[in-house]
Amino acid sequence: MNIPAAYVIANFGGPRCLDEVTSFLTALLTDQEVLRTSLPACVHRWLFSYVAKCRAKTISKEYKKMGGGSPIFADTEAIAQSLRCKVQAPILTFHRYLPSTHQAFIDELEKLPCGEIRVFPMFPQFTYATTGSIASFFAKNLSIKLQQRLRWIKSYPAHSSYINVMRHMLKQYMVTQQLKEQESVFLFSSHGLPLSFIATGDLYLSECQATFQAIMQDFPGVLGKLCFQSKFGPGEWIRPYTIDCCEQVLNWHQGRKNVIFVPMSFTSDHIETLCEIEDQYMPVIEKQGLKALRLPAMNQHEEWIEAIHLILHEVTTVSNQMLLRH
């Protein structure tokens, strides 16, 4: 029997254990949607495979502190399982940088007895370096016939269901931590992106700004600031950088004593929130006499799962081809 639709929940897929760190980094750094160089593809892959092996030695220590792996994989799988209880249709998961999972995913996708396959990226703001990278992978590894069945939720930066989850979590956090709006700063730390990407038409910066503005409408008494973290390699990236905002906080905090880091573009806690924000940024704030806190990502929050369910059925979809960088 032909099923009307099936769904794919697509994410980065962090390493599940220390043994996967090198393969994860290799897949990430050799992805030319993430690191764009003028090198021939074979040279790029050779060079950044070597870089990945070198970085894995350091990064493994951080994953060890996190319990031996990233929560992203488990979060994505748990969310998919919860959604299966809400919809009468198959739901698959795709983990972009876990190569060992790819063939099984493709095999399962090809067996789906349905017409439309709706893809939901776990990235609220679109960029060719995340959602576009997955679309590029599909274009290279799926049959034309299968690609034509894919219908993407491109992004949802200001969708009411997503924004309401963020607002509610922030309000609950303020109450739990006994924080007053007039004494607090929301420091929205999103993943950075090279300015050259934005110059060629990437929507990421404008969609981050849309999310920031939508969330802040419910917090008139809070001082909000949008910044960007995780810069890698040379070149100019989107500013302001999170580390600069932290180091210069006394110049702009307007006398407020609480700085709450908000992981806007991170839907699951992982190395950027559990290590980078907590170990590199929060101590800088605290050394200057202010209180630093971090709002947990949405992870497996029930309201987030319900929001995904609603977005899957409410947002206009686009083809896989529409998400490819030309």
CSV table of C-alpha atoms in Angstrom, one decimal:
chain,number,residue,atom,x,y,z
A,1,MET,CA,0.0,0.0,0.0
A,2,ASN,CA,1.3,3.5,-0.9
A,3,ILE,CA,1.8,5.7,2.2
A,4,PRO,CA,1.0,9.4,1.5
A,5,ALA,CA,4.2,10.7,3.1
A,6,ALA,CA,7.3,9.8,5.1
A,7,TYR,CA,9.7,12.0,7.1
A,8,VAL,CA,13.4,12.4,7.6
A,9,ILE,CA,14.9,14.2,10.6
A,10,ALA,CA,18.3,15.5,9.5
A,11,ASN,CA,21.1,16.6,11.8
A,12,PHE,CA,24.9,16.8,12.0
A,13,GLY,CA,25.2,13.6,14.1
A,14,GLY,CA,28.0,14.1,16.6
A,15,PRO,CA,30.3,11.2,17.4
A,16,ARG,CA,28.6,8.6,19.6
A,17,CYS,CA,31.9,7.4,21.2
A,18,LEU,CA,35.6,8.4,21.2
A,19,ASP,CA,36.3,5.9,18.4
A,20,GLU,CA,34.1,7.9,16.0
A,21,VAL,CA,35.8,11.3,16.7
A,22,THR,CA,38.3,11.1,13.8
A,23,SER,CA,35.8,9.9,11.2
A,24,PHE,CA,33.4,12.6,12.3
A,25,LEU,CA,35.9,15.3,12.0
A,26,THR,CA,37.2,14.0,8.7
A,27,ALA,CA,33.7,14.0,7.3
A,28,LEU,CA,33.1,17.5,8.6
A,29,LEU,CA,36.4,19.1,7.5
A,30,THR,CA,36.4,17.5,4.1
A,31,ASP,CA,32.9,18.8,3.3
A,32,GLN,CA,33.5,21.6,0.9
A,33,GLU,CA,30.2,23.2,1.8
A,34,VAL,CA,31.7,23.8,5.3
A,35,LEU,CA,35.3,24.6,4.3
A,36,ARG,CA,35.5,26.2,0.9
A,37,THR,CA,38.9,26.3,-0.7
A,38,SER,CA,40.2,26.7,-4.2
A,39,LEU,CA,42.0,23.4,-3.9
A,40,PRO,CA,41.1,20.5,-6.2
A,41,ALA,CA,38.7,18.2,-4.4
A,42,CYS,CA,41.3,15.4,-4.0
A,43,VAL,CA,43.9,17.7,-2.5
A,44,HIS,CA,41.3,19.3,-0.2
A,45,ARG,CA,40.3,15.9,1.1
A,46,TRP,CA,43.9,14.8,1.6
A,47,LEU,CA,44.8,18.0,3.5
A,48,PHE,CA,41.8,18.2,5.7
A,49,SER,CA,41.8,14.5,6.5
A,50,TYR,CA,45.3,15.1,8.0
A,51,VAL,CA,44.0,18.1,9.9
A,52,ALA,CA,41.1,16.1,11.2
A,53,LYS,CA,43.5,13.4,12.6
A,54,CYS,CA,45.6,16.1,14.3
A,55,ARG,CA,42.5,17.9,15.8
A,56,ALA,CA,40.9,14.6,16.9
A,57,LYS,CA,43.6,14.2,19.6
A,58,THR,CA,42.6,17.5,21.3
A,59,ILE,CA,38.9,17.3,20.6
A,60,SER,CA,38.7,13.8,22.0
A,61,LYS,CA,39.6,15.2,25.4
A,62,GLU,CA,36.5,17.4,25.3
A,63,TYR,CA,34.3,14.6,24.2
A,64,LYS,CA,35.7,12.5,27.1
A,65,LYS,CA,34.6,15.3,29.5
A,66,MET,CA,31.1,15.1,27.9
A,67,GLY,CA,30.8,11.4,28.7
A,68,GLY,CA,32.6,10.0,25.7
A,69,GLY,CA,30.5,11.4,22.9
A,70,SER,CA,28.0,14.0,21.7
A,71,PRO,CA,24.4,14.1,22.8
A,72,ILE,CA,23.3,15.0,19.2
A,73,PHE,CA,22.9,11.5,18.0
A,74,ALA,CA,20.8,10.3,20.9
A,75,ASP,CA,18.7,13.5,20.9
A,76,THR,CA,17.9,13.1,17.2
A,77,GLU,CA,17.0,9.4,17.6
A,78,ALA,CA,14.8,10.1,20.6
A,79,ILE,CA,13.0,12.9,18.9
A,80,ALA,CA,12.3,10.7,15.9
A,81,GLN,CA,10.9,8.0,18.1
A,82,SER,CA,8.6,10.5,19.9
A,83,LEU,CA,7.4,11.8,16.5
A,84,ARG,CA,6.6,8.2,15.4
A,85,CYS,CA,4.0,8.1,18.2
A,86,LYS,CA,2.4,11.2,16.8
A,87,VAL,CA,2.2,10.5,13.1
A,88,GLN,CA,1.1,7.4,11.2
A,89,ALA,CA,4.1,7.4,8.8
A,90,PRO,CA,7.7,6.2,8.7
A,91,ILE,CA,10.3,8.6,10.2
A,92,LEU,CA,13.9,8.1,9.4
A,93,THR,CA,17.0,9.9,10.8
A,94,PHE,CA,20.0,11.1,8.8
A,95,HIS,CA,23.3,12.0,10.5
A,96,ARG,CA,25.4,14.0,8.1
A,97,TYR,CA,28.9,13.4,9.6
A,98,LEU,CA,28.5,9.8,10.8
A,99,PRO,CA,29.5,8.0,7.5
A,100,SER,CA,28.9,4.6,9.1
A,101,THR,CA,25.2,5.3,9.2
A,102,HIS,CA,24.8,6.5,5.6
A,103,GLN,CA,24.3,3.3,3.7
A,104,ALA,CA,21.7,1.9,6.1
A,105,PHE,CA,19.8,5.2,5.8
A,106,ILE,CA,19.9,5.1,2.0
A,107,ASP,CA,18.8,1.5,1.9
A,108,GLU,CA,15.8,2.3,4.2
A,109,LEU,CA,14.9,5.4,2.2
A,110,GLU,CA,14.8,3.4,-1.0
A,111,LYS,CA,12.4,0.9,0.5
A,112,LEU,CA,9.8,3.5,1.6
A,113,PRO,CA,6.4,2.8,-0.1
A,114,CYS,CA,5.4,6.4,-0.3
A,115,GLY,CA,5.2,9.4,-2.7
A,116,GLU,CA,6.5,12.4,-0.8
A,117,ILE,CA,9.4,12.3,1.7
A,118,ARG,CA,9.4,15.4,3.9
A,119,VAL,CA,12.8,16.4,5.3
A,120,PHE,CA,13.1,18.4,8.5
A,121,PRO,CA,16.5,19.9,9.3
A,122,MET,CA,17.4,20.4,12.9
A,123,PHE,CA,18.8,23.8,12.0
A,124,PRO,CA,16.2,26.6,12.4
A,125,GLN,CA,18.2,29.1,10.3
A,126,PHE,CA,19.2,28.1,6.8
A,127,THR,CA,22.8,28.0,5.6
A,128,TYR,CA,24.5,26.1,2.8
A,129,ALA,CA,27.0,24.9,5.3
A,130,THR,CA,24.3,22.9,7.3
A,131,THR,CA,21.0,22.3,5.6
A,132,GLY,CA,22.6,22.9,2.2
A,133,SER,CA,25.3,20.4,2.9
A,134,ILE,CA,22.8,17.7,3.6
A,135,ALA,CA,20.9,18.5,0.4
A,136,SER,CA,24.2,18.4,-1.5
A,137,PHE,CA,24.9,14.9,0.0
A,138,PHE,CA,21.5,13.7,-1.1
A,139,ALA,CA,22.1,15.1,-4.6
A,140,LYS,CA,25.3,13.2,-4.9
A,141,ASN,CA,24.2,9.9,-3.3
A,142,LEU,CA,20.5,9.4,-4.0
A,143,SER,CA,18.9,8.4,-7.3
A,144,ILE,CA,17.3,11.2,-9.3
A,145,LYS,CA,13.9,9.4,-8.8
A,146,LEU,CA,14.4,9.5,-5.0
A,147,GLN,CA,15.6,13.1,-5.0
A,148,GLN,CA,12.4,14.1,-6.8
A,149,ARG,CA,10.4,12.7,-3.9
A,150,LEU,CA,12.2,14.9,-1.3
A,151,ARG,CA,10.4,18.0,0.0
A,152,TRP,CA,12.3,20.1,2.4
A,153,ILE,CA,11.3,22.4,5.3
A,154,LYS,CA,14.1,24.9,4.3
A,155,SER,CA,14.1,26.7,7.6
A,156,TYR,CA,11.8,28.1,10.3
A,157,PRO,CA,13.7,31.0,11.9
A,158,ALA,CA,10.6,32.9,13.0
A,159,HIS,CA,7.9,30.2,13.0
A,160,SER,CA,5.6,30.7,15.9
A,161,SER,CA,6.0,27.1,17.2
A,162,TYR,CA,9.8,27.3,17.4
A,163,ILE,CA,9.8,30.9,18.8
A,164,ASN,CA,7.2,30.0,21.4
A,165,VAL,CA,9.4,27.1,22.7
A,166,MET,CA,12.4,29.4,23.0
A,167,ARG,CA,10.4,32.1,24.8
A,168,HIS,CA,8.8,29.6,27.2
A,169,MET,CA,12.1,27.9,28.0
A,170,LEU,CA,13.6,31.4,28.7
A,171,LYS,CA,10.7,32.4,30.9
A,172,GLN,CA,10.9,29.2,32.9
A,173,TYR,CA,14.6,29.6,33.2
A,174,MET,CA,14.3,33.1,34.5
A,175,VAL,CA,11.8,32.0,37.1
A,176,THR,CA,13.8,28.9,38.2
A,177,GLN,CA,17.0,31.0,38.5
A,178,GLN,CA,15.1,33.9,40.2
A,179,LEU,CA,16.4,36.4,37.7
A,180,LYS,CA,14.8,39.8,37.0
A,181,GLU,CA,14.5,41.1,33.4
A,182,GLN,CA,16.0,44.5,34.4
A,183,GLU,CA,19.1,42.9,35.8
A,184,SER,CA,19.7,40.5,32.9
A,185,VAL,CA,21.3,40.2,29.5
A,186,PHE,CA,20.4,37.5,26.9
A,187,LEU,CA,23.6,36.8,25.0
A,188,PHE,CA,22.4,34.8,21.9
A,189,SER,CA,25.5,32.9,20.8
A,190,SER,CA,25.0,31.4,17.4
A,191,HIS,CA,27.4,29.3,15.3
A,192,GLY,CA,29.6,31.6,13.2
A,193,LEU,CA,30.0,31.6,9.4
A,194,PRO,CA,32.6,33.2,7.1
A,195,LEU,CA,31.5,36.6,5.8
A,196,SER,CA,32.4,35.3,2.3
A,197,PHE,CA,29.4,32.9,2.6
A,198,ILE,CA,27.0,35.8,3.3
A,199,ALA,CA,28.5,37.8,0.5
A,200,THR,CA,27.5,35.0,-2.0
A,201,GLY,CA,23.9,35.0,-0.9
A,202,ASP,CA,23.7,32.8,2.2
A,203,LEU,CA,20.6,33.6,4.2
A,204,TYR,CA,22.0,32.6,7.6
A,205,LEU,CA,22.8,36.1,9.1
A,206,SER,CA,19.4,37.5,8.2
A,207,GLU,CA,17.6,34.4,9.6
A,208,CYS,CA,19.6,34.6,12.8
A,209,GLN,CA,18.5,38.2,13.2
A,210,ALA,CA,14.9,37.3,12.5
A,211,THR,CA,15.0,34.7,15.3
A,212,PHE,CA,16.7,37.1,17.7
A,213,GLN,CA,14.1,39.8,17.1
A,214,ALA,CA,11.1,37.5,17.4
A,215,ILE,CA,12.3,36.1,20.7
A,216,MET,CA,13.1,39.4,22.2
A,217,GLN,CA,9.6,40.8,21.6
A,218,ASP,CA,8.5,39.0,24.7
A,219,PHE,CA,11.3,40.3,26.9
A,220,PRO,CA,11.0,44.1,26.9
A,221,GLY,CA,13.0,44.5,30.1
A,222,VAL,CA,16.0,42.3,29.1
A,223,LEU,CA,19.0,43.6,27.2
A,224,GLY,CA,19.6,41.3,24.2
A,225,LYS,CA,22.7,40.9,22.1
A,226,LEU,CA,23.4,38.6,19.1
A,227,CYS,CA,26.9,37.3,18.6
A,228,PHE,CA,28.7,34.4,16.9
A,229,GLN,CA,31.1,31.7,18.1
A,230,SER,CA,33.2,28.8,16.8
A,231,LYS,CA,35.3,30.7,14.3
A,232,PHE,CA,37.7,28.3,12.5
A,233,GLY,CA,40.6,29.2,10.3
A,234,PRO,CA,41.7,32.5,8.8
A,235,GLY,CA,39.4,35.2,7.3
A,236,GLU,CA,36.7,37.4,8.5
A,237,TRP,CA,33.6,35.8,10.0
A,238,ILE,CA,30.2,37.3,11.1
A,239,ARG,CA,30.7,39.7,13.9
A,240,PRO,CA,30.4,40.4,16.7
A,241,TYR,CA,32.4,37.4,17.9
A,242,THR,CA,31.2,35.9,21.2
A,243,ILE,CA,34.6,36.0,22.8
A,244,ASP,CA,34.8,39.8,22.0
A,245,CYS,CA,31.4,40.4,23.6
A,246,CYS,CA,32.5,38.5,26.7
A,247,GLU,CA,35.9,40.3,27.0
A,248,GLN,CA,34.2,43.7,26.5
A,249,VAL,CA,31.0,43.0,28.5
A,250,LEU,CA,31.6,45.9,31.0
A,251,ASN,CA,31.5,48.3,28.1
A,252,TRP,CA,27.9,47.3,27.0
A,253,HIS,CA,26.1,45.5,29.8
A,254,GLN,CA,24.4,48.7,31.1
A,255,GLY,CA,24.9,47.8,34.7
A,256,ARG,CA,23.1,44.4,34.5
A,257,LYS,CA,24.6,41.6,36.6
A,258,ASN,CA,23.3,38.5,34.9
A,259,VAL,CA,24.5,37.2,31.5
A,260,ILE,CA,22.4,34.3,30.2
A,261,PHE,CA,23.9,32.5,27.2
A,262,VAL,CA,21.2,31.5,24.8
A,263,PRO,CA,22.1,28.7,22.2
A,264,MET,CA,19.8,30.0,19.5
A,265,SER,CA,21.1,28.0,16.5
A,266,PHE,CA,21.9,24.9,18.5
A,267,THR,CA,18.9,22.7,19.0
A,268,SER,CA,20.9,20.0,20.9
A,269,ASP,CA,23.6,20.6,23.5
A,270,HIS,CA,26.9,19.5,22.2
A,271,ILE,CA,30.6,20.4,22.1
A,272,GLU,CA,29.9,24.1,21.3
A,273,THR,CA,27.6,24.6,24.3
A,274,LEU,CA,28.9,22.1,26.8
A,275,CYS,CA,32.6,22.9,26.3
A,276,GLU,CA,33.0,26.1,24.3
A,277,ILE,CA,30.4,28.2,26.0
A,278,GLU,CA,30.9,26.8,29.5
A,279,ASP,CA,34.7,26.5,29.5
A,280,GLN,CA,35.8,29.4,27.2
A,281,TYR,CA,33.2,32.1,27.5
A,282,MET,CA,31.4,31.9,30.8
A,283,PRO,CA,34.6,32.1,32.9
A,284,VAL,CA,35.5,35.4,31.0
A,285,ILE,CA,32.1,36.9,32.1
A,286,GLU,CA,32.6,35.7,35.7
A,287,LYS,CA,36.1,37.1,36.0
A,288,GLN,CA,34.6,40.5,35.5
A,289,GLY,CA,32.3,40.2,38.5
A,290,LEU,CA,29.1,39.2,36.6
A,291,LYS,CA,27.0,36.1,36.9
A,292,ALA,CA,27.2,33.8,33.9
A,293,LEU,CA,24.5,31.3,33.1
A,294,ARG,CA,23.6,29.1,30.1
A,295,LEU,CA,20.1,28.2,28.9
A,296,PRO,CA,20.1,24.5,28.0
A,297,ALA,CA,19.4,23.7,24.3
A,298,MET,CA,15.9,22.3,23.5
A,299,ASN,CA,17.4,18.8,23.3
A,300,GLN,CA,14.5,16.3,23.9
A,301,HIS,CA,12.1,18.9,25.4
A,302,GLU,CA,8.5,17.8,24.8
A,303,GLU,CA,7.5,21.3,23.6
A,304,TRP,CA,10.2,21.2,21.0
A,305,ILE,CA,9.0,17.8,19.7
A,306,GLU,CA,5.5,19.1,19.5
A,307,ALA,CA,6.8,22.2,17.6
A,308,ILE,CA,8.6,20.0,15.1
A,309,HIS,CA,5.3,18.1,14.6
A,310,LEU,CA,3.5,21.3,13.8
A,311,ILE,CA,6.2,22.8,11.6
A,312,LEU,CA,6.3,19.5,9.5
A,313,HIS,CA,2.7,20.1,8.5
A,314,GLU,CA,2.5,23.9,8.4
A,315,VAL,CA,5.6,25.1,6.5
A,316,THR,CA,5.7,25.3,2.7
A,317,THR,CA,8.2,22.8,1.3
A,318,VAL,CA,10.9,23.1,-1.4
A,319,SER,CA,12.7,20.6,-3.6
A,320,ASN,CA,16.2,19.3,-2.8
A,321,GLN,CA,17.5,21.1,-5.9
A,322,MET,CA,16.4,24.5,-4.4
A,323,LEU,CA,18.8,24.1,-1.5
A,324,LEU,CA,22.0,23.5,-3.6
A,325,ARG,CA,24.6,26.2,-3.9
A,326,HIS,CA,25.3,27.1,-7.5
